[in-house]
Tab-separated table of C-alpha atoms in Angstrom:
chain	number	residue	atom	x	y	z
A	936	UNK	CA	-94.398	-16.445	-43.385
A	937	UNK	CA	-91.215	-17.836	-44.966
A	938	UNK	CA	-90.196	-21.551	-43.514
A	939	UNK	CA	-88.028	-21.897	-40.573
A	940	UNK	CA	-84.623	-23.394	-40.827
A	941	UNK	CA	-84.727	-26.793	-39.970
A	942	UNK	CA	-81.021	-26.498	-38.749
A	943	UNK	CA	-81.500	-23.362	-36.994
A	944	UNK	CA	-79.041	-22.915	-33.730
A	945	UNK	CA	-80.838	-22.168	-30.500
A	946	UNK	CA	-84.290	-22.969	-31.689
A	947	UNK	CA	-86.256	-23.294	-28.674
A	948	UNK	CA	-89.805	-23.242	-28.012
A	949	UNK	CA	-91.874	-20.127	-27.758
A	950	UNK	CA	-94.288	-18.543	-24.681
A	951	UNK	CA	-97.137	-18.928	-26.963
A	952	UNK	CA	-96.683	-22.634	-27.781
A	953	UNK	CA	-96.232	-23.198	-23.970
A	954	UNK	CA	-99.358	-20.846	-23.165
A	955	UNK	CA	-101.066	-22.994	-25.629
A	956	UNK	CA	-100.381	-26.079	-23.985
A	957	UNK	CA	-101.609	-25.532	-20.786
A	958	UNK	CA	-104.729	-24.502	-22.105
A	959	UNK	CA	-105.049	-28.042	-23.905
A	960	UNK	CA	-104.216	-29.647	-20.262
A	961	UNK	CA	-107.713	-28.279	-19.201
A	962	UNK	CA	-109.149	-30.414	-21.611
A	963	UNK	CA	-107.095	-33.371	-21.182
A	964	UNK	CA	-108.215	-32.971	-17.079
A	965	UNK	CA	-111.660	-32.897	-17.783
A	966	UNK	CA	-111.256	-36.180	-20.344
A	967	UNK	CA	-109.354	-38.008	-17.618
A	968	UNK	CA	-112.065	-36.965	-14.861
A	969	UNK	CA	-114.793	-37.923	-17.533
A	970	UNK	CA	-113.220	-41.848	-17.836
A	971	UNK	CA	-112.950	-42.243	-14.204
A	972	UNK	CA	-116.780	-41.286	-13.525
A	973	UNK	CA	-117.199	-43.849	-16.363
A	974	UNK	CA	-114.818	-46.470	-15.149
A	975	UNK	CA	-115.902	-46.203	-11.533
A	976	UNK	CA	-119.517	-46.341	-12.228
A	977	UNK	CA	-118.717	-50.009	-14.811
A	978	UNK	CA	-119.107	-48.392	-17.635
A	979	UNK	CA	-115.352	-49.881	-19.134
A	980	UNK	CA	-115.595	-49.761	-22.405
A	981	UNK	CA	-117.834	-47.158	-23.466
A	982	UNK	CA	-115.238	-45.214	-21.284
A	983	UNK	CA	-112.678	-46.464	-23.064
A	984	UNK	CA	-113.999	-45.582	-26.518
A	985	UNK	CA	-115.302	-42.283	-25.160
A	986	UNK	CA	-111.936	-41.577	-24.066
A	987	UNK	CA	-109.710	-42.478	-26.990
A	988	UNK	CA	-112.163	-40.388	-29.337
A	989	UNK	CA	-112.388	-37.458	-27.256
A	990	UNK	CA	-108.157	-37.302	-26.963
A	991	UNK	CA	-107.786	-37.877	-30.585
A	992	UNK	CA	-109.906	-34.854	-31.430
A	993	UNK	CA	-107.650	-33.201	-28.420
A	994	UNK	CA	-103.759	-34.401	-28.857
A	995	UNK	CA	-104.903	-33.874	-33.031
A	996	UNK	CA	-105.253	-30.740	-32.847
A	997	UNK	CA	-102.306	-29.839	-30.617
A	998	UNK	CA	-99.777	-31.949	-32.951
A	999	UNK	CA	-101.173	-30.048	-36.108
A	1000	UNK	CA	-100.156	-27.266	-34.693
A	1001	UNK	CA	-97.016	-28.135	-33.323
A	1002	UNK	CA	-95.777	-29.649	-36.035
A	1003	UNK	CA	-96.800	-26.285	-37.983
A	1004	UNK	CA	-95.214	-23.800	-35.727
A	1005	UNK	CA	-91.889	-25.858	-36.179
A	1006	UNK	CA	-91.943	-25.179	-39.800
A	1007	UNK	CA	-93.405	-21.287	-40.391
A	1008	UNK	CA	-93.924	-19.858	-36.665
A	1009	UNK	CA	-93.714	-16.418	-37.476
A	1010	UNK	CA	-94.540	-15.295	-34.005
A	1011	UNK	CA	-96.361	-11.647	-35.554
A	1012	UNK	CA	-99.497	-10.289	-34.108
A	1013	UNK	CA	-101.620	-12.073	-37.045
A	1014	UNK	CA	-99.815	-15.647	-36.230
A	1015	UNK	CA	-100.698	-14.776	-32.403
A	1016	UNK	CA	-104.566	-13.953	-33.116
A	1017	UNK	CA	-105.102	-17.137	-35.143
A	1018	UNK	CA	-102.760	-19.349	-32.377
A	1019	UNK	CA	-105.429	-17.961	-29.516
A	1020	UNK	CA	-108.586	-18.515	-31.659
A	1021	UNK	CA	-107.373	-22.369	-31.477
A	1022	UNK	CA	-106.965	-21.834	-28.012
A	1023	UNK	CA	-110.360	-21.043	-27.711
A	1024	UNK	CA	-111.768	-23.525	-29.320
A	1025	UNK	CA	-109.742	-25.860	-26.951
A	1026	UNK	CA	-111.854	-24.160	-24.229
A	1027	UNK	CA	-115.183	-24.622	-25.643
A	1028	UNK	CA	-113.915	-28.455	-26.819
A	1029	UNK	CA	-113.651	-28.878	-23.339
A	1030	UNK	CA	-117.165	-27.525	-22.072
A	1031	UNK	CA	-118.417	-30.585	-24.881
A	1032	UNK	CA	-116.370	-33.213	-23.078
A	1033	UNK	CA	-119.032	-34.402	-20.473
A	1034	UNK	CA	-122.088	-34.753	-22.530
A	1035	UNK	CA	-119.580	-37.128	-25.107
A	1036	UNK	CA	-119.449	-39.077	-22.305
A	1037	UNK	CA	-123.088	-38.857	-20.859
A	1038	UNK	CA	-125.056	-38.657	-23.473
A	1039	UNK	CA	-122.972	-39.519	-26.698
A	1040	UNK	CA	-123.610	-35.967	-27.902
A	1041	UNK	CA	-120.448	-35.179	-29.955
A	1042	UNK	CA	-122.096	-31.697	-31.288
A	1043	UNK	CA	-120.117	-28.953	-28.968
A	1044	UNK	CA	-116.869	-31.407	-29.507
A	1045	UNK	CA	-117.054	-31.237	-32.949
A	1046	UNK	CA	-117.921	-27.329	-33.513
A	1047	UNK	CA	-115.233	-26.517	-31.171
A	1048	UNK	CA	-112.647	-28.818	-33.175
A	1049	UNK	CA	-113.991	-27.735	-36.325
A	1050	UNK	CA	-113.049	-24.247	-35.252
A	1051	UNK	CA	-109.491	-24.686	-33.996
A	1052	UNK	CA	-109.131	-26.486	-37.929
A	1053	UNK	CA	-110.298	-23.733	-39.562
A	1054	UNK	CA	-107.510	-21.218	-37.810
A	1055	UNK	CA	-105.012	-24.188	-38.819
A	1056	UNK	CA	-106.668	-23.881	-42.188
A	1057	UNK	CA	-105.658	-19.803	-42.409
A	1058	UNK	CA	-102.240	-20.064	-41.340
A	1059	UNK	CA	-101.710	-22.794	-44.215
A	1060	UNK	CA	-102.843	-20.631	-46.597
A	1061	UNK	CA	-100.832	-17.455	-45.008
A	1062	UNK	CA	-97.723	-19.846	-44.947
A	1063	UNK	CA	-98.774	-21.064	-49.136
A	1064	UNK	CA	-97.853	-17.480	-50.306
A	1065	UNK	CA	-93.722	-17.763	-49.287
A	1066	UNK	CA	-93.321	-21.664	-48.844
A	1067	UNK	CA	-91.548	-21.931	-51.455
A	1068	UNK	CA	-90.494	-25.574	-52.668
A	1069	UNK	CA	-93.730	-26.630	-49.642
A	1070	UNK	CA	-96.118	-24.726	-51.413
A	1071	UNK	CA	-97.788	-27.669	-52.574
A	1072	UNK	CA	-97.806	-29.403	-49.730
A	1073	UNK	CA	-98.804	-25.811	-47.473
A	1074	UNK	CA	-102.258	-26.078	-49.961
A	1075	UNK	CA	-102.405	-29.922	-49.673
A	1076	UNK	CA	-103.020	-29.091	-45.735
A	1077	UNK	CA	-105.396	-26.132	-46.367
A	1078	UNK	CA	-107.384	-28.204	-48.822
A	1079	UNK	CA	-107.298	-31.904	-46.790
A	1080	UNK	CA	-107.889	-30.004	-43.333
A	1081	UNK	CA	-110.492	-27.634	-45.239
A	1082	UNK	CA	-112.505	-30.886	-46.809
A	1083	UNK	CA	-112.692	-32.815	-43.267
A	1084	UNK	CA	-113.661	-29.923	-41.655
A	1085	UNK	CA	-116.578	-29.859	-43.808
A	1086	UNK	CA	-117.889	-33.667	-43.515
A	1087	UNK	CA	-116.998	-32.874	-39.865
A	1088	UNK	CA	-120.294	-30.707	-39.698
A	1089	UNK	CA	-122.325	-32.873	-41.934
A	1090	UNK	CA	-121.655	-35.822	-39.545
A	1091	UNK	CA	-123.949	-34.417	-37.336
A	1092	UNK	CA	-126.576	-34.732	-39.445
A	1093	UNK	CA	-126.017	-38.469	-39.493
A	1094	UNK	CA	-128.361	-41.076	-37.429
A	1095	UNK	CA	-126.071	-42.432	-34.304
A	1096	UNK	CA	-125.771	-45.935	-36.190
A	1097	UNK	CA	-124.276	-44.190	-39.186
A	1098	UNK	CA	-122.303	-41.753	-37.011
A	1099	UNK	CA	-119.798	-44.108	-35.713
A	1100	UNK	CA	-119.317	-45.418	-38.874
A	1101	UNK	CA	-118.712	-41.300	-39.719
A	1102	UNK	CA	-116.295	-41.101	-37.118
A	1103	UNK	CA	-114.472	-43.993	-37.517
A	1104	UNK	CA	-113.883	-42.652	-41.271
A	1105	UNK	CA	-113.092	-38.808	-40.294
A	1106	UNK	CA	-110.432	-39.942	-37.973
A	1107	UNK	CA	-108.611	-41.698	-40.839
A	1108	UNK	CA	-109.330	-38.948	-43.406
A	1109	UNK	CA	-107.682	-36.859	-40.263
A	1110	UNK	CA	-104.506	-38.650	-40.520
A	1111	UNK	CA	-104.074	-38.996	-43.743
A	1112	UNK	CA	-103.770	-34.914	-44.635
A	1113	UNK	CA	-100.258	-34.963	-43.324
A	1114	UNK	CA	-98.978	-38.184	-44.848
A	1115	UNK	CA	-100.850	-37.552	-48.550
A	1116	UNK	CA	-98.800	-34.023	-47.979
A	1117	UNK	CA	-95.025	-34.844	-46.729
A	1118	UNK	CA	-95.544	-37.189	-49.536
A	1119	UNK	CA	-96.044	-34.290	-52.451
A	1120	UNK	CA	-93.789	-31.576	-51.050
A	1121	UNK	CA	-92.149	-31.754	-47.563
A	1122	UNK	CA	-92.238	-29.358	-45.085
A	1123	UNK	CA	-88.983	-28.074	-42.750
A	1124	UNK	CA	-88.809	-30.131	-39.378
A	1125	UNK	CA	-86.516	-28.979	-37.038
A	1126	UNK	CA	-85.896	-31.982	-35.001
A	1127	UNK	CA	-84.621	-30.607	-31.446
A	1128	UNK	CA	-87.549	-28.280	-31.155
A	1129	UNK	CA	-90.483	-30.535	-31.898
A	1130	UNK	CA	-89.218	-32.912	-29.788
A	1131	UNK	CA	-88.352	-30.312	-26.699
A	1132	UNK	CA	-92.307	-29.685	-27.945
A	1133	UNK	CA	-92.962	-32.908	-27.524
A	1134	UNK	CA	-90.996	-33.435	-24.272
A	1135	UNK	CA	-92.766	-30.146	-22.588
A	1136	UNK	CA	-96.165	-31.895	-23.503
A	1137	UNK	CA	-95.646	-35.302	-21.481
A	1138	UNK	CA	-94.456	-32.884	-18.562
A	1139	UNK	CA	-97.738	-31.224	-18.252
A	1140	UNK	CA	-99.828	-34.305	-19.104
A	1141	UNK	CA	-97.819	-36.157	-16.480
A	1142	UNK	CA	-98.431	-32.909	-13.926
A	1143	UNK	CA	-101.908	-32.533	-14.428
A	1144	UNK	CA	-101.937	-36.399	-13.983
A	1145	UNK	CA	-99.294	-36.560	-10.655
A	1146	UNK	CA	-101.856	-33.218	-9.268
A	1147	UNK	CA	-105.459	-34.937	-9.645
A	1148	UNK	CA	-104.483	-38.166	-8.050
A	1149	UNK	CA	-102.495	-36.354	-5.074
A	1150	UNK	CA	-106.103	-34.022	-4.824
A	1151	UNK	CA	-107.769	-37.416	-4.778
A	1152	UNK	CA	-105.671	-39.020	-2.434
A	1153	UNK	CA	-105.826	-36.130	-0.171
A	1154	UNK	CA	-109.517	-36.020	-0.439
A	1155	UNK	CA	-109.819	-39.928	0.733
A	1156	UNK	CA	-107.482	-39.525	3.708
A	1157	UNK	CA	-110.046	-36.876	5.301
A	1158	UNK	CA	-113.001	-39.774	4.836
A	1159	UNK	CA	-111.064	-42.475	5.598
A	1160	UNK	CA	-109.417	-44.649	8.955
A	1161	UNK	CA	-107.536	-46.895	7.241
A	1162	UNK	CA	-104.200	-45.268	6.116
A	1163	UNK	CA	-102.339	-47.833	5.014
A	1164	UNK	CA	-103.513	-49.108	1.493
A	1165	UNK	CA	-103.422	-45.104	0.943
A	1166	UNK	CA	-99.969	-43.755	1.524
A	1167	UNK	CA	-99.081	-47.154	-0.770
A	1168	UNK	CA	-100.761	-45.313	-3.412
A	1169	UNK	CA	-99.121	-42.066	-2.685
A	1170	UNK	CA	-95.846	-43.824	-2.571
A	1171	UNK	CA	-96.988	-45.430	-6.383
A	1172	UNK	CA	-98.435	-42.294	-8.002
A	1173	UNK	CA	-95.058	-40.708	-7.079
A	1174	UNK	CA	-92.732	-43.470	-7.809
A	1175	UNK	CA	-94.612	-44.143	-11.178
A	1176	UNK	CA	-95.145	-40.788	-12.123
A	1177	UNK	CA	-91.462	-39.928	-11.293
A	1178	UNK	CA	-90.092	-43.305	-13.566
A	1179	UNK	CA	-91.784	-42.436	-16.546
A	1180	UNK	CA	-90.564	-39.184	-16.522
A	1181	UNK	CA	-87.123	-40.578	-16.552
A	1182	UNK	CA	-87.641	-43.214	-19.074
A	1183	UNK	CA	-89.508	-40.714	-21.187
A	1184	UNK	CA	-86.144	-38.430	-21.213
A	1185	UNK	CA	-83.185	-41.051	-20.697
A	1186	UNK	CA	-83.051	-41.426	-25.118
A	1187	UNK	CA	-81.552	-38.993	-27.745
A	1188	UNK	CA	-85.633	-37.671	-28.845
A	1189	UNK	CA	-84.218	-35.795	-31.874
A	1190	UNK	CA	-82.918	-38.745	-33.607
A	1191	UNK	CA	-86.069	-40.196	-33.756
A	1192	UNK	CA	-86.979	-37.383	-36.213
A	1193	UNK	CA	-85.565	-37.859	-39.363
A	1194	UNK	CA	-87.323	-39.295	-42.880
A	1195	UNK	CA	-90.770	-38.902	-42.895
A	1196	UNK	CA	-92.118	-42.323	-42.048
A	1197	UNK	CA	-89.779	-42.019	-39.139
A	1198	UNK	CA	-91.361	-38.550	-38.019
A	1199	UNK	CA	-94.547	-39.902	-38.784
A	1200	UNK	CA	-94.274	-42.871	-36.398
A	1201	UNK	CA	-92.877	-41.004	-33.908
A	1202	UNK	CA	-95.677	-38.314	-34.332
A	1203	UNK	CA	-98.563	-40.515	-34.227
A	1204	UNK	CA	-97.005	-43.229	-31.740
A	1205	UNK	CA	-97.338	-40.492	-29.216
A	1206	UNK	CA	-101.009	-40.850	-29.264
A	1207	UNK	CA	-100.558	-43.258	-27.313
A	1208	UNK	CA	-97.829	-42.007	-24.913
A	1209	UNK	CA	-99.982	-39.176	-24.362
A	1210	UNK	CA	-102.978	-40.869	-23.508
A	1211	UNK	CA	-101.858	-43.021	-21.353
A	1212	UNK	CA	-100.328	-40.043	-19.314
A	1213	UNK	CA	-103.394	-38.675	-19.298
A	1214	UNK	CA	-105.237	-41.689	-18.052
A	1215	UNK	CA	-103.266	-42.387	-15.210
A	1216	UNK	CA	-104.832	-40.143	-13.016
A	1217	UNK	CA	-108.307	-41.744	-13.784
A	1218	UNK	CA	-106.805	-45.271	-12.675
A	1219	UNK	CA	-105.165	-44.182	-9.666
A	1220	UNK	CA	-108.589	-42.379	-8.760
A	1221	UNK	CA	-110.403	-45.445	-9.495
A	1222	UNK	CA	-108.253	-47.385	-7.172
A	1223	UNK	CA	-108.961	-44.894	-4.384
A	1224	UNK	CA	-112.964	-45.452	-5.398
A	1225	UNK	CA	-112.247	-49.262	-4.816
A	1226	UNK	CA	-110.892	-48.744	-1.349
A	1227	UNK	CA	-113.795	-46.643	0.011
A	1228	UNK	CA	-115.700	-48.389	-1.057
A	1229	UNK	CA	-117.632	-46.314	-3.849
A	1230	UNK	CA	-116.930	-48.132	-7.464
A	1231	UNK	CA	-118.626	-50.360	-8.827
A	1232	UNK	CA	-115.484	-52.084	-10.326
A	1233	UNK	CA	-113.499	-55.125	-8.155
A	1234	UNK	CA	-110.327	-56.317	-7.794
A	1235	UNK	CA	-107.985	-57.187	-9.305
A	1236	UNK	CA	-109.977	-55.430	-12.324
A	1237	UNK	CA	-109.939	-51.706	-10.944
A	1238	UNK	CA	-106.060	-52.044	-10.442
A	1239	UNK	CA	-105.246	-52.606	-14.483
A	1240	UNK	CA	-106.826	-48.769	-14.501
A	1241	UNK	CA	-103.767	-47.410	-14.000
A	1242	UNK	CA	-101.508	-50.753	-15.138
A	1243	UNK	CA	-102.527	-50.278	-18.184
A	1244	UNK	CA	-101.815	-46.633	-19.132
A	1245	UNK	CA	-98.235	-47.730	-16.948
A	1246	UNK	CA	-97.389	-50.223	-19.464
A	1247	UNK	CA	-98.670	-48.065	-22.583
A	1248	UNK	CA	-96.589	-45.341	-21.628
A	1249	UNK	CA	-92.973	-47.720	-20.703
A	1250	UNK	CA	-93.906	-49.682	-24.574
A	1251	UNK	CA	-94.963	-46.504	-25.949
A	1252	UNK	CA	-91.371	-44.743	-25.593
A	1253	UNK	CA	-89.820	-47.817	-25.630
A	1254	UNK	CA	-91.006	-48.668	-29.250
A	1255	UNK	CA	-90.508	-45.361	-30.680
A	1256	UNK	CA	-87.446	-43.447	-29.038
A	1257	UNK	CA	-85.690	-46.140	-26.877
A	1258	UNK	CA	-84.935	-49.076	-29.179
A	1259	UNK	CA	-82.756	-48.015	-31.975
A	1260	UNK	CA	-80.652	-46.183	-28.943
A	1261	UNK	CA	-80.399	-48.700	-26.072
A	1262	UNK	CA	-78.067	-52.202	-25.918
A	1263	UNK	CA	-79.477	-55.321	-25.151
A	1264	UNK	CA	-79.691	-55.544	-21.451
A	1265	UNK	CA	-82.021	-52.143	-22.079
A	1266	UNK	CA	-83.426	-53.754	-24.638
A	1267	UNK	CA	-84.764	-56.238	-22.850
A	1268	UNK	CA	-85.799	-54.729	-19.589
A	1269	UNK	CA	-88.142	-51.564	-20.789
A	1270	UNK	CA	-90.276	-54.220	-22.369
A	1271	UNK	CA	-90.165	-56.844	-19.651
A	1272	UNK	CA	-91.095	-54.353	-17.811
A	1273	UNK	CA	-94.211	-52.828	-19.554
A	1274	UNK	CA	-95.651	-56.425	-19.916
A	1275	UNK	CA	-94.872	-57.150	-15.894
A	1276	UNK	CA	-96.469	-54.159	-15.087
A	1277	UNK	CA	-99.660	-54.943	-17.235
A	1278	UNK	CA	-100.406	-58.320	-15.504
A	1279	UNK	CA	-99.059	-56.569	-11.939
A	1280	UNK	CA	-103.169	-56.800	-10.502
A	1281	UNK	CA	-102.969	-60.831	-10.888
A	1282	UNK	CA	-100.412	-61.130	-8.169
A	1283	UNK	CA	-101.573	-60.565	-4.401
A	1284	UNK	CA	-98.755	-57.737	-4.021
A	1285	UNK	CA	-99.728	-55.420	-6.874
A	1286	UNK	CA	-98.506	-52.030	-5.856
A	1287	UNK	CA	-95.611	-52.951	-4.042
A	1288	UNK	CA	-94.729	-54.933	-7.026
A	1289	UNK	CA	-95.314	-52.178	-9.310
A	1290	UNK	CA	-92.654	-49.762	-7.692
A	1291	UNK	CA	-90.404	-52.011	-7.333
A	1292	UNK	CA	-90.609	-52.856	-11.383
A	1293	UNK	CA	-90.438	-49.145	-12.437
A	1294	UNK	CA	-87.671	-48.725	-9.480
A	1295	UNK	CA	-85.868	-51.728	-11.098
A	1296	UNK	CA	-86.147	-49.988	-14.639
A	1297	UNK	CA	-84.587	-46.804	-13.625
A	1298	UNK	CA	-81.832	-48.130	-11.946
A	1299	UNK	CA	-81.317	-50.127	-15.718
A	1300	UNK	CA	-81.075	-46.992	-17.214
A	1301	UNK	CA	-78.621	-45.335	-14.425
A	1302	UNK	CA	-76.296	-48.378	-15.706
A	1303	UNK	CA	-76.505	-48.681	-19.478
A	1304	UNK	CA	-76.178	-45.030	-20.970
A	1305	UNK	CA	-77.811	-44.915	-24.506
A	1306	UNK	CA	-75.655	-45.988	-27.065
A	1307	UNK	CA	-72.748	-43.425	-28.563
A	1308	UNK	CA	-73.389	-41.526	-25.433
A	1309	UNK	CA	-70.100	-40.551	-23.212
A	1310	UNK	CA	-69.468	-39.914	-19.879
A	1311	UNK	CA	-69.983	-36.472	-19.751
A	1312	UNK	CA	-72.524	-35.931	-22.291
A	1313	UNK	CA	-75.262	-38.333	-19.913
């Protein structure tokens, strides 16, 4: 398991890592289902909180092993065996989801994330024996992910009080494996394929997100009279759905990949890019709730449910792969924009008002190419 070449031509990304992803969109659904019973029923911001902890453990353990696979994927039957074991532990993450939510019983969560670390754990330690100049930093990762792994399972011995204090802890512990070991021996990065990796991810987040709300809107229309409010949310969930996808791609992604606090901003930042993705679907069901008639949230509060993982998303990309890339006109928009978009349920007109905004952004970025970028290259 010798490192890949960072400069390698062609370098695409495998049927595994794609197999792999769709199995982490099953647990992303079932997250995104779990905060809209929660928002829908007023429960905000233990739905929130349930929501950003249950994705961490979730888009955490799909970057690990992204970031991995761009540096020693091997692709042999041993790398394959170890790949699906994660997988299943994705699965069973999954089944632990709902009683996070409902009952604040992280046990099943954690056991299944503790097992998709462990396989991490063995392919560090496979990849230690032929790294090379990243041997140290292949055993820093074995070691750090190792050491978590193990508080991990003693957290659940912890009283709820001192559990979120636990948790709170572990997640920092979590991110601070791959910084404490760039920082002693770096790892190869090859910068078109982890962010095509990245890139395939916020398609299927944005799929699974585009499918539940048209499944929910087409569920409504059969128990409802009133059409109208409802093909406006068709017409948003498309029209959003379809502009973030084109702001997400209109920048250069691989540039953003370069020294490591670079790669690590743009790593982590997309936390939050993911997320949001992921929680759109929950706000535009919410929204539906609120017009039959069955949530317990009002306007204008139910509409920032899917305002606010809007905006996330347009500052999300914005901040980390837009920016250094766009002019000033560009520049000034994509924020604009995101912050518009976020107060959008305050004006009487919200989703017409959204469209237009994210219809107005797009046609920004039809104009103003990013920057070094030539006719026929765009």
């Amino acid at each position: 398991m010798r490192p890949r070449d960072p400069g390698e031509s062609g370098r695409a990304a495998s049927t595994l890592e794609l197999f792999f992803d769709l199995v982490f969109v099953v647990a992303v659904s079932i997250a995104a289902v779990s905060l809209h019973h929660a928002l829908t029923e007023g429960h905000v911001l233990d739905g929130i909180l349930n929501y950003a902890i249950v994705f961490f453990g979730i888009w955490w353990a799909w970057m690990n092993f992204t970031w991995f696979a761009t540096s020693f994927d091997t692709d042999d039957w041993l790398y394959r065996v170890l790949t699906i074991v994660q997988m299943g532990g994705v699965l069973v993450l999954a089944s632990g989801i709902e009683p996070a939510f409902q009952d604040h019983d992280f046990s099943v969560l954690i056991l299944a994330y503790v097992v998709m670390r462990l396989a991490l754990v063995a392919q560090w330690l496979r990849a230690s024996r032929s790294a090379g100049s990243a041997r140290k930093a292949t055993l820093i990762y074995a070691g750090g992910i190792a050491l978590v792994q193990a508080l991990w399972l003693l957290s659940l011995l912890l009283p709820e009080s001192a559990f979120t204090v636990a948790l709170v802890v572990l997640i920092l512990a979590e991110v601070a494996v791959p910084i404490v070991a760039e920082r002693t021996g770096s790892t190869p990065w090859h910068p078109h394929h982890i962010t095509e990796r990245y890139g395939l991810f916020t398609l299927i987040v944005l799929g699974e997100s585009l499918l539940a709300s048209a499944n929910a809107i087409i569920g409504a229309l059969h128990a409802s009279h009133d059409l109208g409010p409802l093909i406006s949310i068709a017409a948003l969930t498309l029209i959003s759905t379809a502009a973030l996808w084109w702001i997400y791609f209109w920048p250069p992604h691989h540039l953003a990949i370069g020294s490591l606090s670079r790669s690590l901003a743009y790593g982590y930042g997309h936390y939050f890019i993911f997320a949001a993705a992921g929680a759109l679907s929950a706000g535009i069901e919410v929204e539906i709730d609120v017009l039959t008639h069955h949530s317990e949230l009002r306007q204008p509060w139910a509409s920032f449910a899917y305002t606010i993982p809007i905006a996330v998303f347009v500052l999300g990309i914005w901040a980390l792969a837009i920016r250094p890339h766009a002019g000033r006109i560009v520049n000034i928009v994509l924020p604009a924009a995101g912050v518009f978009v976020f107060i959008d349920p305050l004006i009487p007109v919200p989703f017409a008002l959204t469209t237009v905004i994210l219809a107005g952004v797009v046609a920004v970025l039809v104009w103003r190419r990013p920057l070094g970028q030539d006719e026929r290259t765009h």
